[in-house]
């Protein structure tokens, strides 16, 4: 959608400090296309950034829904800062709906794990990633925010692929104790049963749930980190939802260390009140990690990559940008040496 969007009176107000000048924002190639937005590489001032641009839906209602989700994401991102949460840089006023964040070049956890198959992550590495997630979630919950869409697709790796950061806050919500929340769809495979398990799976049903839904999703991601398998393999999303909610099916814990089985089983407990808080999860993971390192007599094994050179992030666009900045090209509008980079302001105003 081109041009400026009308700002509705009841829309949340974005603080001025987060408003960036579109003239200083340059767009590079597209990295990805999500359900509601396209994500581009870009440059803002001297930094590489990711630029997420809202897509107009096929109807006005759809666009309004997407816009609301986008605004919610902006408000959440602007409220929290943590080394395991994607860093918000800003948004543009009176322009396309745009979210500018730090650019993470390591790809998603989903892609990373897929490239590793059939091998699994080294246990120590899996626990370090789980700790990244647990710490990010601790920060969100401490700020009264529920993510509601925690899954490997939404966990991005830094360029060195050593650290995970949580992204996509489109479904994130403030938690208020008495509020009833609508059951918008995330992805059932990772979703706590109480998010959808009334008698039917009707969209828009109102129901009670709380931040413990994120603990359930975390358990499924932890299970994937430990097994590198797809949860509820062979089932459709709906079959997985039915199995988890009505038949109490959970992923198999065969070959998982006992301490971690106990953690998984408490996190995916049907009763949200029996699930631990992320603070407790972090300390359990830390103590498990120290038990691992204390029994170790040899240096930690390197992750088995097989033939896959997974450090090569599948984004020629990123490399293009990096090469350009190394060559010291000035990225200015109208400069033909800018190649595929265009000034955001010129492209979308
Ligand atoms: P969904 O429909 O899943 O909710 P979305 O439209 O809200 O998606 P995101 O999930 O935020 O969009 O982003 C889509 C994809 O873009 C991500 O899976 C990731 O591959 C890429 N991406 C998003 N932000 C960044 C970033 N900061 N750095 C690198 N890649 C990113």
Short mmCIF file of C-alpha atoms and ligand atoms in Angstrom, two decimals:
data_model
loop_
_atom_site.label_atom_id
_atom_site.label_comp_id
_atom_site.label_asym_id
_atom_site.label_seq_id
_atom_site.Cartn_x
_atom_site.Cartn_y
_atom_site.Cartn_z
CA UNK A 1 0.00 0.00 0.00
CA UNK A 2 1.37 3.36 -1.00
CA UNK A 3 0.94 6.73 0.60
CA UNK A 4 0.25 7.56 4.17
CA UNK A 5 -2.11 5.57 6.35
CA UNK A 6 -4.85 7.29 8.25
CA UNK A 7 -4.04 7.20 11.95
CA UNK A 8 -7.06 6.21 13.96
CA UNK A 9 -7.70 8.02 17.22
CA UNK A 10 -7.62 4.92 19.38
CA UNK A 11 -4.37 3.64 17.92
CA UNK A 12 -1.47 3.43 20.36
CA UNK A 13 0.91 6.37 20.16
CA UNK A 14 4.44 5.57 19.11
CA UNK A 15 7.05 7.57 21.01
CA UNK A 16 8.92 10.11 18.87
CA UNK A 17 12.27 8.54 19.72
CA UNK A 18 11.29 5.52 17.63
CA UNK A 19 10.39 7.51 14.51
CA UNK A 20 13.05 7.30 11.86
CA UNK A 21 13.54 9.44 8.79
CA UNK A 22 12.54 7.43 5.71
CA UNK A 23 15.07 9.42 3.66
CA UNK A 24 17.85 7.72 5.60
CA UNK A 25 16.45 4.23 5.05
CA UNK A 26 17.57 2.26 1.99
CA UNK A 27 15.97 -0.94 0.80
CA UNK A 28 17.96 -3.91 -0.49
CA UNK A 29 16.73 -7.29 -1.66
CA UNK A 30 13.84 -9.17 -0.14
CA UNK A 31 14.84 -11.71 2.51
CA UNK A 32 11.51 -13.32 3.21
CA UNK A 33 7.80 -13.06 2.94
CA UNK A 34 5.68 -13.83 5.98
CA UNK A 35 1.93 -14.11 6.22
CA UNK A 36 1.45 -10.38 6.66
CA UNK A 37 4.65 -8.70 5.62
CA UNK A 38 7.62 -8.71 3.32
CA UNK A 39 11.05 -8.44 4.90
CA UNK A 40 13.92 -6.71 3.11
CA UNK A 41 17.56 -6.15 3.88
CA UNK A 42 18.36 -2.50 4.19
CA UNK A 43 20.67 0.18 5.46
CA UNK A 44 19.81 2.80 8.03
CA UNK A 45 22.50 5.38 8.72
CA UNK A 46 25.62 3.18 8.71
CA UNK A 47 23.97 -0.03 9.90
CA UNK A 48 22.56 -3.06 8.15
CA UNK A 49 18.95 -3.50 9.11
CA UNK A 50 15.92 -5.64 8.37
CA UNK A 51 12.92 -3.72 7.06
CA UNK A 52 9.55 -5.38 7.50
CA UNK A 53 6.81 -3.83 5.37
CA UNK A 54 3.14 -4.52 5.93
CA UNK A 55 1.29 -6.02 2.97
CA UNK A 56 -2.16 -4.81 2.15
CA UNK A 57 -4.70 -7.64 2.35
CA UNK A 58 -7.34 -8.41 -0.26
CA UNK A 59 -10.03 -6.58 1.72
CA UNK A 60 -10.14 -3.47 3.89
CA UNK A 61 -10.99 -5.65 6.91
CA UNK A 62 -7.98 -7.84 6.32
CA UNK A 63 -5.73 -4.81 6.01
CA UNK A 64 -7.17 -3.37 9.24
CA UNK A 65 -6.45 -6.65 11.04
CA UNK A 66 -2.90 -6.79 9.72
CA UNK A 67 -2.34 -3.18 10.64
CA UNK A 68 -3.51 -3.80 14.18
CA UNK A 69 -1.13 -6.77 14.47
CA UNK A 70 1.69 -4.66 13.07
CA UNK A 71 1.05 -1.81 15.49
CA UNK A 72 0.93 -4.27 18.36
CA UNK A 73 4.29 -5.62 17.24
CA UNK A 74 5.76 -2.10 17.14
CA UNK A 75 4.45 -1.29 20.61
CA UNK A 76 5.83 -4.53 22.07
CA UNK A 77 9.22 -4.17 20.41
CA UNK A 78 9.55 -0.60 21.65
CA UNK A 79 8.90 -1.67 25.24
CA UNK A 80 11.49 -4.39 25.72
CA UNK A 81 15.22 -4.68 25.24
CA UNK A 82 17.23 -7.80 25.82
CA UNK A 83 20.19 -9.44 24.09
CA UNK A 84 17.98 -12.40 23.13
CA UNK A 85 15.17 -10.27 21.72
CA UNK A 86 15.44 -8.79 18.27
CA UNK A 87 16.56 -5.17 18.59
CA UNK A 88 14.01 -2.60 17.48
CA UNK A 89 15.44 0.37 15.61
CA UNK A 90 12.31 2.27 14.70
CA UNK A 91 9.38 2.86 12.45
CA UNK A 92 8.37 5.55 9.97
CA UNK A 93 5.54 7.94 10.58
CA UNK A 94 3.01 8.79 7.83
CA UNK A 95 4.39 6.18 5.54
CA UNK A 96 3.97 2.51 4.82
CA UNK A 97 3.67 0.49 7.92
CA UNK A 98 7.28 -0.46 8.48
CA UNK A 99 9.30 -2.07 11.26
CA UNK A 100 13.05 -1.61 11.21
CA UNK A 101 15.11 -4.00 13.33
CA UNK A 102 18.68 -5.20 13.52
CA UNK A 103 19.51 -7.59 10.66
CA UNK A 104 20.17 -11.14 11.81
CA UNK A 105 22.14 -13.01 9.22
CA UNK A 106 22.10 -16.54 10.64
CA UNK A 107 18.65 -17.55 9.39
CA UNK A 108 15.86 -19.08 11.45
CA UNK A 109 16.27 -21.89 13.98
CA UNK A 110 13.93 -23.95 11.81
CA UNK A 111 16.26 -23.65 8.83
CA UNK A 112 19.33 -24.25 10.97
CA UNK A 113 17.94 -27.47 12.45
CA UNK A 114 16.72 -28.72 9.06
CA UNK A 115 20.23 -28.26 7.61
CA UNK A 116 21.65 -30.37 10.42
CA UNK A 117 19.38 -33.40 9.88
CA UNK A 118 19.68 -36.28 10.38
CA UNK A 119 22.21 -35.20 13.04
CA UNK A 120 21.17 -33.55 16.27
CA UNK A 121 22.68 -30.61 18.04
CA UNK A 122 25.34 -31.39 20.59
CA UNK A 123 23.56 -31.49 23.98
CA UNK A 124 25.53 -28.55 25.33
CA UNK A 125 24.70 -26.46 22.29
CA UNK A 126 21.01 -27.39 22.53
CA UNK A 127 20.94 -26.27 26.17
CA UNK A 128 22.70 -22.99 25.33
CA UNK A 129 20.05 -22.26 22.69
CA UNK A 130 17.31 -23.21 25.14
CA UNK A 131 18.83 -20.78 27.63
CA UNK A 132 18.75 -18.00 25.03
CA UNK A 133 15.04 -18.62 24.55
CA UNK A 134 14.29 -18.94 28.25
CA UNK A 135 16.08 -15.66 29.03
CA UNK A 136 14.26 -13.83 26.24
CA UNK A 137 10.95 -15.15 27.55
CA UNK A 138 11.85 -14.24 31.14
CA UNK A 139 12.27 -10.66 29.98
CA UNK A 140 8.93 -10.63 28.13
CA UNK A 141 7.01 -12.14 31.04
CA UNK A 142 8.68 -9.77 33.50
CA UNK A 143 7.23 -6.98 31.35
CA UNK A 144 3.77 -8.55 31.34
CA UNK A 145 3.98 -9.64 27.70
CA UNK A 146 2.86 -13.02 26.35
CA UNK A 147 4.46 -13.92 23.00
CA UNK A 148 1.89 -16.58 21.96
CA UNK A 149 3.79 -17.63 18.84
CA UNK A 150 7.02 -19.15 20.12
CA UNK A 151 8.32 -21.58 17.49
CA UNK A 152 11.57 -22.23 15.56
CA UNK A 153 10.39 -20.05 12.65
CA UNK A 154 10.37 -17.05 14.95
CA UNK A 155 13.79 -17.65 16.49
CA UNK A 156 16.58 -16.08 14.45
CA UNK A 157 20.32 -16.73 14.67
CA UNK A 158 23.05 -14.14 14.79
CA UNK A 159 25.52 -14.13 11.89
CA UNK A 160 27.98 -16.38 13.78
CA UNK A 161 25.05 -18.72 14.54
CA UNK A 162 26.00 -18.81 18.19
CA UNK A 163 23.08 -16.95 19.66
CA UNK A 164 19.31 -17.01 19.22
CA UNK A 165 17.04 -14.01 19.30
CA UNK A 166 13.28 -14.06 19.45
CA UNK A 167 11.41 -12.22 16.68
CA UNK A 168 7.86 -11.75 15.34
CA UNK A 169 5.86 -10.13 18.10
CA UNK A 170 2.74 -9.88 15.97
CA UNK A 171 0.70 -12.07 18.28
CA UNK A 172 2.28 -10.73 21.48
CA UNK A 173 -0.18 -9.36 23.98
CA UNK A 174 -0.08 -7.64 27.29
CA UNK A 175 -1.22 -9.92 30.03
CA UNK A 176 -3.95 -8.62 32.26
CA UNK A 177 -5.31 -10.99 34.81
CA UNK A 178 -9.02 -10.47 34.19
CA UNK A 179 -8.92 -9.92 30.46
CA UNK A 180 -10.40 -12.49 28.14
CA UNK A 181 -8.25 -12.95 25.09
CA UNK A 182 -9.28 -14.01 21.61
CA UNK A 183 -7.82 -17.22 20.26
CA UNK A 184 -6.13 -15.96 17.12
CA UNK A 185 -4.26 -18.62 15.25
CA UNK A 186 -0.58 -19.16 15.86
CA UNK A 187 0.61 -22.61 14.82
CA UNK A 188 -1.21 -25.43 16.61
CA UNK A 189 1.81 -27.72 16.73
CA UNK A 190 3.52 -25.37 19.21
CA UNK A 191 0.38 -23.96 20.82
CA UNK A 192 -0.76 -24.72 24.35
CA UNK A 193 -4.02 -26.71 24.23
CA UNK A 194 -5.87 -24.16 26.38
CA UNK A 195 -5.42 -21.62 23.55
CA UNK A 196 -7.75 -23.54 21.30
CA UNK A 197 -9.29 -26.50 23.13
CA UNK A 198 -12.90 -25.72 23.69
CA UNK A 199 -15.25 -28.27 22.18
CA UNK A 200 -14.64 -26.85 18.74
CA UNK A 201 -11.71 -24.96 17.26
CA UNK A 202 -13.74 -21.92 16.23
CA UNK A 203 -11.80 -18.77 15.49
CA UNK A 204 -12.63 -15.79 17.60
CA UNK A 205 -13.71 -17.76 20.66
CA UNK A 206 -13.02 -15.91 23.87
CA UNK A 207 -11.32 -17.78 26.63
CA UNK A 208 -9.03 -17.50 29.57
CA UNK A 209 -5.36 -18.26 29.38
CA UNK A 210 -2.21 -16.71 30.67
CA UNK A 211 1.55 -16.43 30.13
CA UNK A 212 1.89 -20.18 30.76
CA UNK A 213 0.96 -20.76 27.11
CA UNK A 214 4.52 -19.69 26.25
CA UNK A 215 5.94 -22.33 28.62
CA UNK A 216 4.09 -25.03 26.69
CA UNK A 217 5.47 -23.71 23.36
CA UNK A 218 8.94 -23.57 24.88
CA UNK A 219 8.72 -27.27 25.80
CA UNK A 220 7.99 -28.20 22.20
CA UNK A 221 10.92 -26.09 20.96
CA UNK A 222 13.20 -27.61 23.63
CA UNK A 223 12.12 -31.08 22.49
CA UNK A 224 13.07 -30.13 18.91
CA UNK A 225 16.45 -28.81 20.05
CA UNK A 226 17.11 -32.16 21.75
CA UNK A 227 15.79 -34.48 19.04
CA UNK A 228 15.91 -32.42 15.82
CA UNK A 229 12.59 -33.94 14.82
CA UNK A 230 9.28 -32.34 13.87
CA UNK A 231 6.78 -32.41 16.74
CA UNK A 232 3.69 -34.53 15.99
CA UNK A 233 5.42 -35.77 12.86
CA UNK A 234 3.12 -37.11 10.14
CA UNK A 235 0.12 -35.23 11.51
CA UNK A 236 -1.47 -32.16 10.03
CA UNK A 237 -1.63 -29.06 12.23
CA UNK A 238 -5.23 -29.82 13.12
CA UNK A 239 -4.52 -33.48 13.86
CA UNK A 240 -1.66 -32.36 16.12
CA UNK A 241 -3.98 -29.95 17.91
CA UNK A 242 -6.61 -32.66 18.37
CA UNK A 243 -4.05 -35.18 19.64
CA UNK A 244 -2.49 -32.73 22.12
CA UNK A 245 -5.75 -31.32 23.45
CA UNK A 246 -8.12 -34.26 23.50
CA UNK A 247 -5.88 -37.31 23.63
CA UNK A 248 -3.20 -35.65 25.77
CA UNK A 249 -0.53 -36.81 23.31
CA UNK A 250 2.94 -35.34 23.76
CA UNK A 251 6.18 -35.94 21.82
CA UNK A 252 8.20 -39.05 22.74
CA UNK A 253 10.85 -38.56 25.41
CA UNK A 254 12.87 -41.67 24.48
CA UNK A 255 16.64 -41.10 24.66
CA UNK A 256 16.32 -37.72 26.40
CA UNK A 257 18.30 -37.30 29.67
CA UNK A 258 16.14 -37.86 32.76
CA UNK A 259 16.49 -34.35 34.18
CA UNK A 260 15.35 -32.88 30.90
CA UNK A 261 12.41 -35.29 30.65
CA UNK A 262 11.21 -33.97 34.00
CA UNK A 263 11.56 -30.42 32.73
CA UNK A 264 9.73 -31.17 29.46
CA UNK A 265 6.90 -32.96 31.22
CA UNK A 266 6.35 -30.14 33.67
CA UNK A 267 6.42 -27.52 30.90
CA UNK A 268 3.87 -29.31 28.72
CA UNK A 269 1.62 -30.27 31.63
CA UNK A 270 -2.03 -29.96 30.70
CA UNK A 271 -2.63 -27.80 33.77
CA UNK A 272 -0.98 -24.41 33.14
CA UNK A 273 -0.61 -23.91 36.90
CA UNK A 274 1.70 -26.92 37.09
CA UNK A 275 4.07 -25.46 34.48
CA UNK A 276 7.15 -23.67 35.88
CA UNK A 277 8.05 -20.02 35.28
CA UNK A 278 10.89 -19.12 32.91
CA UNK A 279 13.03 -18.04 35.88
CA UNK A 280 12.90 -21.61 37.18
CA UNK A 281 13.52 -23.02 33.70
CA UNK A 282 16.63 -20.86 33.32
CA UNK A 283 18.08 -22.08 36.59
CA UNK A 284 17.28 -25.73 35.81
CA UNK A 285 18.99 -25.38 32.42
CA UNK A 286 21.98 -23.63 33.98
CA UNK A 287 22.44 -26.36 36.55
CA UNK A 288 22.06 -29.04 33.87
CA UNK A 289 24.64 -27.23 31.76
CA UNK A 290 27.12 -27.02 34.61
CA UNK A 291 26.67 -30.75 35.32
CA UNK A 292 27.50 -31.40 31.68
CA UNK A 293 30.61 -29.25 31.63
CA UNK A 294 31.90 -30.53 34.98
CA UNK A 295 31.97 -34.16 33.83
CA UNK A 296 33.65 -33.25 30.61
CA UNK A 297 37.34 -34.15 30.30
CA UNK A 298 37.72 -33.28 26.65
CA UNK A 299 36.84 -30.03 24.85
CA UNK A 300 33.22 -29.79 23.71
CA UNK A 301 32.57 -31.59 20.44
CA UNK A 302 32.00 -29.51 17.38
CA UNK A 303 28.52 -29.80 15.90
CA UNK A 304 28.48 -32.36 13.10
CA UNK A 305 27.59 -30.55 9.90
CA UNK A 306 28.09 -33.36 7.39
CA UNK A 307 28.40 -31.90 3.92
CA UNK A 308 26.37 -28.83 4.73
CA UNK A 309 28.21 -25.55 4.99
CA UNK A 310 25.49 -24.03 7.12
CA UNK A 311 27.50 -20.98 8.04
CA UNK A 312 26.83 -19.75 4.57
CA UNK A 313 23.60 -17.91 5.16
CA UNK A 314 21.42 -18.42 2.16
CA UNK A 315 21.12 -14.76 1.32
CA UNK A 316 23.15 -13.50 -1.58
CA UNK A 317 21.52 -10.15 -0.95
CA UNK A 318 23.13 -9.88 2.44
CA UNK A 319 26.52 -10.68 1.04
CA UNK A 320 25.92 -8.11 -1.66
CA UNK A 321 25.19 -5.49 0.98
CA UNK A 322 28.18 -6.48 3.04
CA UNK A 323 30.48 -6.35 0.04
CA UNK A 324 29.15 -2.96 -0.88
CA UNK A 325 29.74 -1.55 2.57
CA UNK A 326 33.26 -2.98 2.58
CA UNK A 327 33.96 -1.31 -0.72
CA UNK A 328 32.86 1.92 0.92
CA UNK A 329 30.10 2.69 -1.56
CA UNK A 330 27.98 5.61 -0.59
CA UNK A 331 24.37 4.56 -0.56
CA UNK A 332 22.58 7.64 -1.65
CA UNK A 333 19.39 8.03 -3.62
CA UNK A 334 20.00 8.52 -7.30
CA UNK A 335 23.52 7.09 -7.14
CA UNK A 336 23.58 4.40 -9.83
CA UNK A 337 26.31 2.51 -7.98
CA UNK A 338 23.70 1.78 -5.32
CA UNK A 339 22.60 -1.09 -7.56
CA UNK A 340 19.55 -2.78 -6.10
CA UNK A 341 19.36 -0.55 -3.07
CA UNK A 342 16.68 2.07 -3.26
CA UNK A 343 15.78 4.81 -0.87
CA UNK A 344 12.76 3.66 1.14
CA UNK A 345 11.32 7.13 0.86
CA UNK A 346 11.53 7.12 -2.92
CA UNK A 347 10.19 3.58 -3.31
CA UNK A 348 7.20 3.92 -1.07
CA UNK A 349 6.24 7.54 -0.74
P1 LIG B 1 4.17 -14.65 10.12
O1 LIG B 1 3.17 -14.71 9.04
O2 LIG B 1 4.90 -15.96 10.35
O3 LIG B 1 3.64 -14.06 11.40
P2 LIG B 1 5.39 -12.14 9.52
O4 LIG B 1 4.77 -11.68 8.27
O5 LIG B 1 4.89 -11.53 10.80
O6 LIG B 1 5.33 -13.72 9.61
P3 LIG B 1 8.16 -12.34 10.40
O7 LIG B 1 7.93 -13.72 10.94
O8 LIG B 1 8.48 -11.27 11.37
O9 LIG B 1 6.95 -11.89 9.42
O10 LIG B 1 9.34 -12.40 9.34
C1 LIG B 1 9.29 -13.30 8.24
C2 LIG B 1 10.69 -13.85 7.99
O11 LIG B 1 11.58 -12.76 7.68
C3 LIG B 1 11.36 -14.54 9.18
O12 LIG B 1 11.01 -15.90 9.29
C4 LIG B 1 12.83 -14.36 8.88
O13 LIG B 1 13.25 -15.36 7.95
C5 LIG B 1 12.87 -13.02 8.17
N1 LIG B 1 13.25 -11.94 9.12
C6 LIG B 1 12.41 -11.22 9.90
N2 LIG B 1 13.08 -10.33 10.63
C7 LIG B 1 14.39 -10.50 10.34
C8 LIG B 1 15.61 -9.89 10.80
N3 LIG B 1 15.60 -8.91 11.71
N4 LIG B 1 16.78 -10.32 10.28
C9 LIG B 1 16.78 -11.30 9.36
N5 LIG B 1 15.68 -11.93 8.89
C10 LIG B 1 14.50 -11.54 9.37
#
